[in-house]
Coordinates of C-alpha atoms in Angstrom, one line a residue:
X27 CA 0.0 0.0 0.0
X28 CA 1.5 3.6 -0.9
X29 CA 2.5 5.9 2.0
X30 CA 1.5 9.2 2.0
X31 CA 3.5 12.3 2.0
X32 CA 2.8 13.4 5.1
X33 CA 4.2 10.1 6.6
X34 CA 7.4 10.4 4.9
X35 CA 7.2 13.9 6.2
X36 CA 6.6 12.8 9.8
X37 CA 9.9 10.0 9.1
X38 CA 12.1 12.8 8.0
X39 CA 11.2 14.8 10.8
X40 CA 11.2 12.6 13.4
X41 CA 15.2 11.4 12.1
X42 CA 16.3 15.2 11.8
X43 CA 14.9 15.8 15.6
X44 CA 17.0 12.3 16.1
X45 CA 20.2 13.3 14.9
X46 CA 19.8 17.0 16.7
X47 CA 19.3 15.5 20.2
X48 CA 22.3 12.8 19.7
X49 CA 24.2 16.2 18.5
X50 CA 23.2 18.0 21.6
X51 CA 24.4 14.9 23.6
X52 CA 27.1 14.7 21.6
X53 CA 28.1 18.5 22.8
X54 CA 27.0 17.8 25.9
X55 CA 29.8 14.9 26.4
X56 CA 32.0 17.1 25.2
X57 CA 31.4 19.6 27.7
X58 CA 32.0 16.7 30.4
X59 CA 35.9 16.0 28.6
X60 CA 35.9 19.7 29.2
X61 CA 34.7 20.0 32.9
X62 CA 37.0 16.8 33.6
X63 CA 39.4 18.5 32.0
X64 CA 39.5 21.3 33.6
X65 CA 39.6 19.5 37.3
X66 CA 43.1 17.5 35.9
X67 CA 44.6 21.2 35.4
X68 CA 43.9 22.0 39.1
X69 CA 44.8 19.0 40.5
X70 CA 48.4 19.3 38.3
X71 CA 48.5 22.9 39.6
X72 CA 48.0 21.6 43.2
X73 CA 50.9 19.1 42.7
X74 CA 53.3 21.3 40.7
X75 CA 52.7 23.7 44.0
X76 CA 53.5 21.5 46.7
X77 CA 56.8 20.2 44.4
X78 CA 57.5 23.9 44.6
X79 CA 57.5 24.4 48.1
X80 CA 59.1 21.1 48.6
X81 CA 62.0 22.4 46.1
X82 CA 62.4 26.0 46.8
X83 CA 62.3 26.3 50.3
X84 CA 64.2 29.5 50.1
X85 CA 60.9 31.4 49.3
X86 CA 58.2 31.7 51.7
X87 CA 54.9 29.5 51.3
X88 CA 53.2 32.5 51.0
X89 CA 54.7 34.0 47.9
X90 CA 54.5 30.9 46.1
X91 CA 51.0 30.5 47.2
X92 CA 50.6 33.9 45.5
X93 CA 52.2 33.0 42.2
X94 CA 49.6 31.0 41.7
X95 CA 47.3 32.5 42.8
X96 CA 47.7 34.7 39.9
X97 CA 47.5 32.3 37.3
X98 CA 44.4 29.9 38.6
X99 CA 41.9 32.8 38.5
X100 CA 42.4 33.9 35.4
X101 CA 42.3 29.9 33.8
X102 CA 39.0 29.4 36.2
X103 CA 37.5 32.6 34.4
X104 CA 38.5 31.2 30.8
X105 CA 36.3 27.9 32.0
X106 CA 33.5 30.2 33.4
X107 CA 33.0 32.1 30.3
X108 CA 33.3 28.8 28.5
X109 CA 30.6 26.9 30.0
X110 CA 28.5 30.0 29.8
X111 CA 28.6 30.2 26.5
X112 CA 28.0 26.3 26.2
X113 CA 24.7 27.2 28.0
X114 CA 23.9 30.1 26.3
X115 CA 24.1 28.1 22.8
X116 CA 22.3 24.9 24.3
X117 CA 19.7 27.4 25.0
X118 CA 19.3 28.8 21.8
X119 CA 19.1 25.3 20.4
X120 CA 16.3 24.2 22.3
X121 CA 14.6 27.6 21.9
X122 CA 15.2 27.0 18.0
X123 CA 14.1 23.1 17.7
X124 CA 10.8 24.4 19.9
X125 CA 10.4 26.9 17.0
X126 CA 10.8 23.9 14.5
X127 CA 8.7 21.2 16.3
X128 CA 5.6 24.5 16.1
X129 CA 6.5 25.2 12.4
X130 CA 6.1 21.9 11.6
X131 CA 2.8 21.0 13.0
X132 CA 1.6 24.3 11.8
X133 CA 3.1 22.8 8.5
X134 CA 0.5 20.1 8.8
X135 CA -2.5 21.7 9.4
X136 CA -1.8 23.8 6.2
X137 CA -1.0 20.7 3.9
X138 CA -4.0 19.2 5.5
X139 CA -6.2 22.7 4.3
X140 CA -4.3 22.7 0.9
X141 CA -5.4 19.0 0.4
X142 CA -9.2 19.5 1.4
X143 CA -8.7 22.4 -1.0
X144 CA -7.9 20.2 -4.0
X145 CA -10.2 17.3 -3.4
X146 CA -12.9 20.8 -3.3
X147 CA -11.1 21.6 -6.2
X148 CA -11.7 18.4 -8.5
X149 CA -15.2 18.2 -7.2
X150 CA -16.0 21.5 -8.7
X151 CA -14.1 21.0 -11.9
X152 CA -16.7 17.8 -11.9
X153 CA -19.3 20.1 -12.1
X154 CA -17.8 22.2 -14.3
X155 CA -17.5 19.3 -16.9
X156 CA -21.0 18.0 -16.3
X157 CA -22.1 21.5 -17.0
X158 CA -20.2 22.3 -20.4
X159 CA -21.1 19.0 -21.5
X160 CA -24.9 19.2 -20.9
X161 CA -24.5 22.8 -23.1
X162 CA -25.7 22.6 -26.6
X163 CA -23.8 25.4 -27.7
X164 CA -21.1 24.6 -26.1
X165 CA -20.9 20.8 -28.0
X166 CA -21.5 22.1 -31.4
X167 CA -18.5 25.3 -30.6
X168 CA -16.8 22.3 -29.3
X169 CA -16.6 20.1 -33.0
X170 CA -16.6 23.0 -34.7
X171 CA -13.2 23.6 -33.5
X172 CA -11.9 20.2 -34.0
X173 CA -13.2 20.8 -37.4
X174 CA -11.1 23.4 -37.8
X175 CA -8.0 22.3 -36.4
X176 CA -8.4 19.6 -38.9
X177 CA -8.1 21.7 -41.6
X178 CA -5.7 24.1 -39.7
X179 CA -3.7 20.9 -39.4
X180 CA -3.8 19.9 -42.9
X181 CA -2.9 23.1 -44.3
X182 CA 0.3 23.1 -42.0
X183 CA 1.0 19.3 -43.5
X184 CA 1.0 21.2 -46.5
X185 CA 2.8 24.3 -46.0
X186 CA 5.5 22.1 -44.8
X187 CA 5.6 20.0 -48.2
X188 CA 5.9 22.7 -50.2
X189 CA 8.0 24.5 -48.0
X190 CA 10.7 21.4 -48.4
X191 CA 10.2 21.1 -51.9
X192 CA 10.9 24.6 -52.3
X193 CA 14.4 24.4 -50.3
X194 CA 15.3 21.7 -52.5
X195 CA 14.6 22.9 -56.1
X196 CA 14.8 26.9 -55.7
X197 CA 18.6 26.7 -55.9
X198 CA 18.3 24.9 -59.4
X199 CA 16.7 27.6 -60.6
X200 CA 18.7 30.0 -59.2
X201 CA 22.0 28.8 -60.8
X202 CA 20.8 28.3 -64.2
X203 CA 22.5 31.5 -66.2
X204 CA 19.5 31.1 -68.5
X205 CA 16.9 30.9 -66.9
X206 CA 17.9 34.1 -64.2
X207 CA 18.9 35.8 -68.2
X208 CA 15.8 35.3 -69.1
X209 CA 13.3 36.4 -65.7
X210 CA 16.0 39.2 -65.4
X211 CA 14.7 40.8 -68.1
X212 CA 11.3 39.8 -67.3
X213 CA 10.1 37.7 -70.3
X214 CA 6.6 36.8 -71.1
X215 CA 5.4 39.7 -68.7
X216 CA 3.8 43.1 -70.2
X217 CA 7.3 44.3 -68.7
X218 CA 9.1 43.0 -71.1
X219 CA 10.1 45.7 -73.9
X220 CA 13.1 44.3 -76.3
X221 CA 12.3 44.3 -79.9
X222 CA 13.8 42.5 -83.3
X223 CA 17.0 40.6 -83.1
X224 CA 17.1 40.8 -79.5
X225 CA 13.7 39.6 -78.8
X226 CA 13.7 36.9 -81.7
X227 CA 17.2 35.5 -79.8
X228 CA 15.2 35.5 -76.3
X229 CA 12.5 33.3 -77.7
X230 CA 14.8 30.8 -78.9
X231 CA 16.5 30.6 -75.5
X232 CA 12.9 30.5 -73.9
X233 CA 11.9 27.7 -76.4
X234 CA 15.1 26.0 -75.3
X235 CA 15.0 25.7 -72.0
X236 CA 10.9 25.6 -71.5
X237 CA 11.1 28.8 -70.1
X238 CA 7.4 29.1 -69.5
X239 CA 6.6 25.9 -67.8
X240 CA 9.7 26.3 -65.9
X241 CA 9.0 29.6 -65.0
X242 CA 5.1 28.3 -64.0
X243 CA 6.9 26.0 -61.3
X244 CA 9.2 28.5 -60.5
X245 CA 6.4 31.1 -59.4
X246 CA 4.6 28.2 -57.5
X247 CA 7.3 27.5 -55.4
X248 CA 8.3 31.1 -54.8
X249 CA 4.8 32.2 -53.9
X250 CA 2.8 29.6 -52.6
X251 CA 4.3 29.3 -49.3
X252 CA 3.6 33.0 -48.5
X253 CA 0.0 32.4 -50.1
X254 CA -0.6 29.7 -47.7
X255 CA 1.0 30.8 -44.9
X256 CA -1.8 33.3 -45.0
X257 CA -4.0 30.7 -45.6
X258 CA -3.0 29.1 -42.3
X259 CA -3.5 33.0 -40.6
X260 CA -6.7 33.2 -41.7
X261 CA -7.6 29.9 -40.5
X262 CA -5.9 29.9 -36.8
X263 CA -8.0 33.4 -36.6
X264 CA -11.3 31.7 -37.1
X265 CA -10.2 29.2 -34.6
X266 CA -9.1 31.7 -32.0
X267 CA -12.6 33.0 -32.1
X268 CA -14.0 29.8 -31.6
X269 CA -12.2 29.1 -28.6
X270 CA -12.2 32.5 -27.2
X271 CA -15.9 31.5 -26.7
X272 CA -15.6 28.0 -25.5
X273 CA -12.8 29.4 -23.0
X274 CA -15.6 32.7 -22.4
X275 CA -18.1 29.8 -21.5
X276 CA -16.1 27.8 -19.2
X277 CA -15.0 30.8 -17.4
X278 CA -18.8 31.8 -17.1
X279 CA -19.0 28.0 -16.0
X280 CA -16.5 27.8 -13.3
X281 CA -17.9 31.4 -11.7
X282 CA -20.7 30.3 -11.5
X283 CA -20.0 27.3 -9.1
X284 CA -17.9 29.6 -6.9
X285 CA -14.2 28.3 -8.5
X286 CA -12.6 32.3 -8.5
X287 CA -13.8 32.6 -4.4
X288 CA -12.5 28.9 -3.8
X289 CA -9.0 29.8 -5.3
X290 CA -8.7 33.1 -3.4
X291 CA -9.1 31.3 0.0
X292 CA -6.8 28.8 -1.2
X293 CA -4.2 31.3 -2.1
X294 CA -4.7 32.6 1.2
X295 CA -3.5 29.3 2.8
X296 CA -0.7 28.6 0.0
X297 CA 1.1 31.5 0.8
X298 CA 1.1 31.1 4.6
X299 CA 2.6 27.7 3.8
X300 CA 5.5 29.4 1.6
X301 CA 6.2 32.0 4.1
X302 CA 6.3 28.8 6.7
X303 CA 8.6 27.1 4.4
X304 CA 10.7 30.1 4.7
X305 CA 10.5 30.4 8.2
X306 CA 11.6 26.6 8.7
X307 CA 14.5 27.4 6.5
X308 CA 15.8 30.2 9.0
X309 CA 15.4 27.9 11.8
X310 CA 17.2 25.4 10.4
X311 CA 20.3 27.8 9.4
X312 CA 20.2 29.7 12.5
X313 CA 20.1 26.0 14.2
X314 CA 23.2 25.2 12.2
X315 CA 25.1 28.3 12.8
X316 CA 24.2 27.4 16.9
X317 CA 25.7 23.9 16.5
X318 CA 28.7 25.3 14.8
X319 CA 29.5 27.9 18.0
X320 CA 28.6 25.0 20.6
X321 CA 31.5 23.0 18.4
X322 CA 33.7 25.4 18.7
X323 CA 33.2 26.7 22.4
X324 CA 34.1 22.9 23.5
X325 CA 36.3 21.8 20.7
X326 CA 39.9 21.0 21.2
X327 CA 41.3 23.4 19.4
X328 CA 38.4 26.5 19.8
X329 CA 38.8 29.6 21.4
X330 CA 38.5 28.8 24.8
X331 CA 40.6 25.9 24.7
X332 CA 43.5 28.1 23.2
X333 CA 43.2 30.4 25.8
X334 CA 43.0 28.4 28.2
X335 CA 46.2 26.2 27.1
X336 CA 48.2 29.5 26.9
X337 CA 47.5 30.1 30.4
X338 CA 48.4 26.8 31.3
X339 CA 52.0 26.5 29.2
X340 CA 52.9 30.0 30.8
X341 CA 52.0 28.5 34.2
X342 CA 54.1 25.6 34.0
X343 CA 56.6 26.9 31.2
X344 CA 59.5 27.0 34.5
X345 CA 58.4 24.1 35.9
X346 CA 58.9 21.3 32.9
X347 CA 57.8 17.6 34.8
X348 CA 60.5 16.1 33.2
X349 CA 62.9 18.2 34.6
X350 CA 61.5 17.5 37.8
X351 CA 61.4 14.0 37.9
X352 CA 65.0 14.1 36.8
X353 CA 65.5 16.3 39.8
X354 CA 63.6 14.1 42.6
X355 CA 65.7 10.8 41.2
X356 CA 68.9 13.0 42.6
X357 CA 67.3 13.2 46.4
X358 CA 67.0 10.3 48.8
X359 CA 63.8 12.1 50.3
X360 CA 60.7 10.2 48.2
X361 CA 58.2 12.8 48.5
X362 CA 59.4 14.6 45.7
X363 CA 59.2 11.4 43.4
X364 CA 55.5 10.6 44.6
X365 CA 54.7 14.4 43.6
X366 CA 56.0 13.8 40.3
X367 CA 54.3 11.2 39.3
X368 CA 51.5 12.5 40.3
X369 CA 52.5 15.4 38.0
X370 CA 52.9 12.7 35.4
X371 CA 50.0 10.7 36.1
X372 CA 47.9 14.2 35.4
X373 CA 50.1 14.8 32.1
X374 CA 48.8 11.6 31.0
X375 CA 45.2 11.6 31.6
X376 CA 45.5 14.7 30.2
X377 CA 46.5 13.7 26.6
X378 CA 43.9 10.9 27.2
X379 CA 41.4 13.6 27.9
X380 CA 42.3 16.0 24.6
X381 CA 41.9 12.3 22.6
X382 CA 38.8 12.2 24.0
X383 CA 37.9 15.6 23.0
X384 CA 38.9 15.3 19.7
X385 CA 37.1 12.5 18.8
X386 CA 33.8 13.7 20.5
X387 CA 34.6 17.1 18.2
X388 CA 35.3 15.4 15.3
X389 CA 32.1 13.5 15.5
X390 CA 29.9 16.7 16.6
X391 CA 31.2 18.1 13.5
X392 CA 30.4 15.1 11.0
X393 CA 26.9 14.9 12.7
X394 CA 26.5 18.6 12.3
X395 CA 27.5 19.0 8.8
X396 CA 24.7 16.0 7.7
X397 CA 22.1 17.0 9.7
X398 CA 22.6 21.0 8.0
X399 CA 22.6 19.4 4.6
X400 CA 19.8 17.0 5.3
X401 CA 17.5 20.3 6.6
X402 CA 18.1 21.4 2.6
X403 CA 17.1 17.6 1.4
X404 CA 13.9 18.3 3.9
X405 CA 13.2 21.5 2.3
X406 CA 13.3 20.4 -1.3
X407 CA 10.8 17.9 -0.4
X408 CA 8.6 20.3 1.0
X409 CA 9.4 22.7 -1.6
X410 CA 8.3 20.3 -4.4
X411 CA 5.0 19.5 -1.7
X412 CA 5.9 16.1 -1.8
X413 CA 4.6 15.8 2.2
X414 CA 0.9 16.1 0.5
X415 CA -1.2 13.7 0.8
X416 CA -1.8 13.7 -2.6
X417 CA 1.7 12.7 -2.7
X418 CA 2.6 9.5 -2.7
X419 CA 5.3 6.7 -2.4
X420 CA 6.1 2.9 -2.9
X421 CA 5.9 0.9 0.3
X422 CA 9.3 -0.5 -0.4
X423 CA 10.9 2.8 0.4
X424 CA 12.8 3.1 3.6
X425 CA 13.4 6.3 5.1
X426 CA 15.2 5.5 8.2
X427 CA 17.6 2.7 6.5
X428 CA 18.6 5.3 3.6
X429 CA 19.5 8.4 6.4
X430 CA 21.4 5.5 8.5
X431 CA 23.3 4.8 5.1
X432 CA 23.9 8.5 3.9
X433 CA 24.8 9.7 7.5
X434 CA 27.6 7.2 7.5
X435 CA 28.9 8.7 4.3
X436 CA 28.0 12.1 5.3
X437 CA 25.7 12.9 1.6
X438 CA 22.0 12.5 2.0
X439 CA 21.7 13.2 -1.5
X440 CA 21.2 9.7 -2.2
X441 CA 17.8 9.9 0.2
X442 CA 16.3 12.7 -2.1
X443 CA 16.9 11.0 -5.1
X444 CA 15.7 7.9 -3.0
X445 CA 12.6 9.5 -2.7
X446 CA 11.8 11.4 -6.1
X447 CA 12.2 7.6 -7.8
X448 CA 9.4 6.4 -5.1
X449 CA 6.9 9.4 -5.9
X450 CA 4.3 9.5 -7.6
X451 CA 1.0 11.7 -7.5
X452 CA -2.3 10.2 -7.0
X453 CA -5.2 10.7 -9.5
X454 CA -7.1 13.6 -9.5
X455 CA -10.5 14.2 -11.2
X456 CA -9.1 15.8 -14.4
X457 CA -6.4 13.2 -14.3
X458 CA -8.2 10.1 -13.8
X459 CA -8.8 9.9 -18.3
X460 CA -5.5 11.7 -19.5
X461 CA -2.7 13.8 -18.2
X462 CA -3.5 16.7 -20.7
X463 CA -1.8 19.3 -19.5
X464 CA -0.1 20.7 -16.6
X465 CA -2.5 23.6 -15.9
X466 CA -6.2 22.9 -14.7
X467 CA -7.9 25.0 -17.0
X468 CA -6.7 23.4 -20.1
X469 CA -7.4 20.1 -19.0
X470 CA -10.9 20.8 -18.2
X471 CA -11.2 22.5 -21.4
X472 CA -9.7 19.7 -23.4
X473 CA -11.4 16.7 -21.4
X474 CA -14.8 18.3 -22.0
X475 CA -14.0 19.7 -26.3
X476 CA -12.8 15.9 -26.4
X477 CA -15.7 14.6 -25.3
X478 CA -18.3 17.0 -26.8
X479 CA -16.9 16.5 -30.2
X480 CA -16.8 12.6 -30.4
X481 CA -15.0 10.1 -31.0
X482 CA -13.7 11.0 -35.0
X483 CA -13.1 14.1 -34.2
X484 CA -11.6 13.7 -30.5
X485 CA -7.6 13.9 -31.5
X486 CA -8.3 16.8 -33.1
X487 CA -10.7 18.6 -30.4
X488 CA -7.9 18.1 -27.6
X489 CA -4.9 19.5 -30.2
X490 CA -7.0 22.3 -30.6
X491 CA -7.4 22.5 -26.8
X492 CA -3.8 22.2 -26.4
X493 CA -2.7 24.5 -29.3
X494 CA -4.6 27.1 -27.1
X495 CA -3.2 26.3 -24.0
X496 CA -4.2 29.5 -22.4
X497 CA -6.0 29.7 -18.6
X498 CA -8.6 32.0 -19.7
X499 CA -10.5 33.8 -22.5
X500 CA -8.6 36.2 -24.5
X501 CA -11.8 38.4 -24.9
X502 CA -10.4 39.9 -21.4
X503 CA -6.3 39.5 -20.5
X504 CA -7.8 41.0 -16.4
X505 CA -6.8 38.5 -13.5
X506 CA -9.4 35.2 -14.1
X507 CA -10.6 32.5 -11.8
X508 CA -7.5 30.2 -13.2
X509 CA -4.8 32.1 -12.1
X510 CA -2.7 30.9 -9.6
X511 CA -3.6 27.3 -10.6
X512 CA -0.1 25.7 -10.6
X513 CA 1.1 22.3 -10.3
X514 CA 0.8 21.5 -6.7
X515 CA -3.1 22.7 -6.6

C-alpha cells in the first residue's frame, strides 16, 4: 500500500529531531571532557605547587601560594566564560528546535487545508465538466473547433511539403545562367520591352530551355508558401474566435460554481505555507550556525581551549615535569618522586582527555554537517509538496535505513533521489482519463472539447485544446478565476 507524503514527512522529521538530540548529547559529552578536564589542570596545579614548596624552600609558602594564585583565576574565568557560553548556545538550540517542532505542525494543518482544498477543487471542476457538457452550444463550438484544427492541421502538412520542396529545387533555378537571363529581363510579362533581333534571340532561348513551364513552377514554389501561410493565418484566426468563446463559457462555468472565491481562499492558505517554508528554513540555518559555535566553544582546538592552554603553558613553562622527575631521582627524600608522578600521572590523563575531546569534536562536527545538509534535502521535499497527501510513495521505500546509510557517508543526496524515484501523484478528477496538461484550466477545457466532439473528431478537439493552451478567455487579459492554478493545486 502507498504511503503518503505526510508520513514520509513525519519520518524525516522525526530522524532530523533524532540526529539534533544525539548532537546535543554529543556536545553535551564534550562539555564533560571539558569540565573533567579542567579539574586534571587543578589537580596538576596543586601538585606542581606542593613540588615547589618542597624544592624551593628558600621562598616563603606564602609568595608561592601567591604566584599561583595569579595564574588559577584567570584559567577558572577562561572555563566560566566557557561553560556560559556552552549554555547560552544549548539554550538557543532548544529555543530553535521548539520553534521547529511549532512550524512543523503548523506545516501540517496547512498541507492538510491545501489537500481539502484540491479534493474541493476536483469536485468542482466535476461540475464544471457536467455542466459544459450538458451545453448545446457549447458541443456544437466544441466540434466546430476540432473541425477546424483539422483543416488548420492539414494546411500546415501542407505548407511544410511545399516549404521542403521549395528548399530543394529553388537553388536549381537560381543557378541556371538562363533561366535568371531570361526572368531578369522579365520575359513573357507586359514588362518585357526588347524588340527585333534581341527579342527573336530571347525566344529561342525561352523555347530551349521551356522557359514558360519552368518559370510556371518556378512562381509556385516562390509564392505559394507565403500564399498559404496566410491561408493558415486566416484559418488559426477563425479558430481563436472559436475558442475565445468555449474558454468565455467555461470561465462563465467555473464562476458560476464559486471556483474564483475557492482559489482566493486557497491562495490565502498557500502562501502562509510558503512563508512557513521560509521560516523553517531560518530555523534550520540559525540551528546550524548554533551547533557550529557550541562545536567550537568545547572543541579542542576552539577559542576557549587556546586560551586556556596559553595560560596553562605560561604557568608551568619554568616548571617542565620532566625536569622535575630528573631532579627528585637525585634526592634520597621520596616525596618529591610521589609528587612527580602524580605530575605525570595528570600529564597523562590529560593527553587521554584532549583524545577524547577530539574524537567527540570530530564526530559533533560530521553529525553537524549531515544533519545541515539534510534540513536542505527536507526543504526540497517540502518545496516540491511532496509531504501532501496527494503525494505519494512505494511501500518498499525506507526512510530511516537510507539516512542511516547516507549519515555514515556524510551525503543524504542519495535519500532525495531515494525519494523522487518512489513518488508518484495520485489521481485527481481531471487526471483520472489523460494527463492533458499541466495547468487545470486546459485540462478541463480539453477533457470536455474531447468529449463533446466525439469520437472522430476527439484527437483533433484536444490539439485544438492544447494549441490554445491559455487559462482564460482572451476576450479579457484581467486576472481570471484560473490564475494561480499551478502544479501543486
Amino acid at each position: 500500500m502507498p504511503l503518503t507524503g505526510s508520513i514520509i514527512n513525519k519520518q524525516l522529521s522525526d530522524a532530523y529531531t533524532r540526529i539534533e538530540n544525539e548532537l546535543v548529547q554529543q556536545q553535551s559529552r564534550a562539555s564533560q571532557v571539558d569540565a573533567r578536564r579542567g579539574e586534571l589542570v587543578s589537580d596538576r596545579g596543586d601538585a606542581m605547587l606542593r613540588l615547589a614548596e618542597y624544592y624551593l624552600p628558600e621562598l616563603t609558602p606564602s609568595a608561592i601560594e601567591e604566584t599561583w594564585v595569579e595564574i588559577r583565576p584567570a584559567m577558572n574565568v577562561i572555563l566560566e566564560e566557557q561553560f556560559d557560553a556552552i549554555d547560552s548556545i544549548q539554550k538557543r538550540t532548544r529555543e530553535l528546535a521548539d520553534r521547529r517542532v511549532g512550524a512543523e505542525e503548523t506545516l501540517i494543518d496547512l498541507n492538510a487545508a491545501l489537500d481539502e482544498g484540491v479534493g474541493q477543487r476536483d469536485r468542482l471542476l466535476e461540475e464544471i465538466e457536467q455542466r459544459l457538457l450538458a451545453d448545446a452550444k457549447y458541443v456544437e463550438l466544441s466540434k466546430k473547433a476540432a473541425m477546424a484544427e483539422a483543416a488548420l492541421e492539414r494546411a500546415e502538412a501542407n505548407l511544410g511539403e511545399i516549404e521542403q520542396d521549395a528548399a530543394k529545387k529553388l537553388p536549381a533555378y537560381d543557378e541556371s545562367s538562363l533561366f535568371r537571363y531570361l526572368r531578369d529581363r522579365q520575359f513573357g510579362t507586359p514588362k518585357y520591352t526588347k524588340r527585333g533581333f534581341t527579342r527573336r534571340g530571347d525566344r529561342f532561348v525561352a523555347k530551349l530551355i521551356d522557359y514558360s513551364k519552368a518559370k510556371r513552377s518556378y512562381d509556385f514554389l516562390k509564392k505559394t508558401p507565403d500564399r498559404m501561410k496566410k491561408i493558415i493565418a486566416d484559418d488559426q484566426n477563425a479558430l481563436a474566435v472559436i475558442m475565445d468563446q468555449l474558454e468565455s463559457t467555461r470561465d462563465e462555468v467555473a464562476a458560476e460554481v464559486g471556483l474564483p472565491e475557492h482559489i482566493e481562499s486557497m491562495s490565502s492558505i498557500r502562501t502562509s505555507r510558503d512563508q512557513l517554508l521560509e521560516t523553517l528554513s531560518d530555523v534550520n540555518r540559525n540551528a546550524d550556525i548554533a551547533h557550529q559555535e557550541l562545536a567550537d566553544a568545547s572543541a579542542p582546538t576552539g577559542t576557549y581551549h587556546e586560551r586556556a592552554i596559553k595560560e596553562f603553558r605560561e604557568m608551568i613553562s619554568r616548571l617542565d615535569s620532566r625536569d622535575l622527575q630528573k631532579r627528585a631521582r637525585q634526592t634520597v627524600d621520596i616525596r618529591d618522586d610521589q609528587i612527580v608522578a602524580t605530575v605525570i600521572g595528570i600529564d597523562q590523563q590529560l593527553d587521554r582527555q584532549d583524545d577524547l575531546a577530539n574524537e567527540h569534536f570530530n564526530r559533533v562536527q560530521k553529525d553537524r554537517e549531515y544533519l545541515a545538509k539534510l534540513g536542505r534535502v527536507i526543504e526540497q521535499f517540502r518545496a516540491a509538496e511532496f509531504d501532501s497527501d496527494r503525494s505519494l510513495f512505494t511501500d518498499s521505500i525506507d526512510i530511516d535505513g537510507t539516512i542511516a546509510r547516507t549519515r555514515a557517508s556524510g551525503d543524504p543526496s542519495e535519500l532525495w533521489r531515494t525519494m523522487q524515484s518512489n513518488q508518484r501523484w495520485g489521481p485527481t478528477a481531471m487526471e483520472k482519463v489523460a494527463q492533458v496538461a499541466a495547468h487545470p484550466a486546459t485540462q478541463v477545457l480539453v477533457q470536455t472539447m474531447a468529449q463533446a466532439a466525439g469520437a472522430a473528431l476527439e484527437s483533433y478537439a484536444r490539439n485544438a485544446g492544447r494549441r490554445r493552451g491559455g487559462g482564460y478567455s482572451r476576450r479579457s487579459r484581467r486576472r481570471g478565476p484560473w490564475d494561480g492554478w499551478g502544479r501543486g493545486w
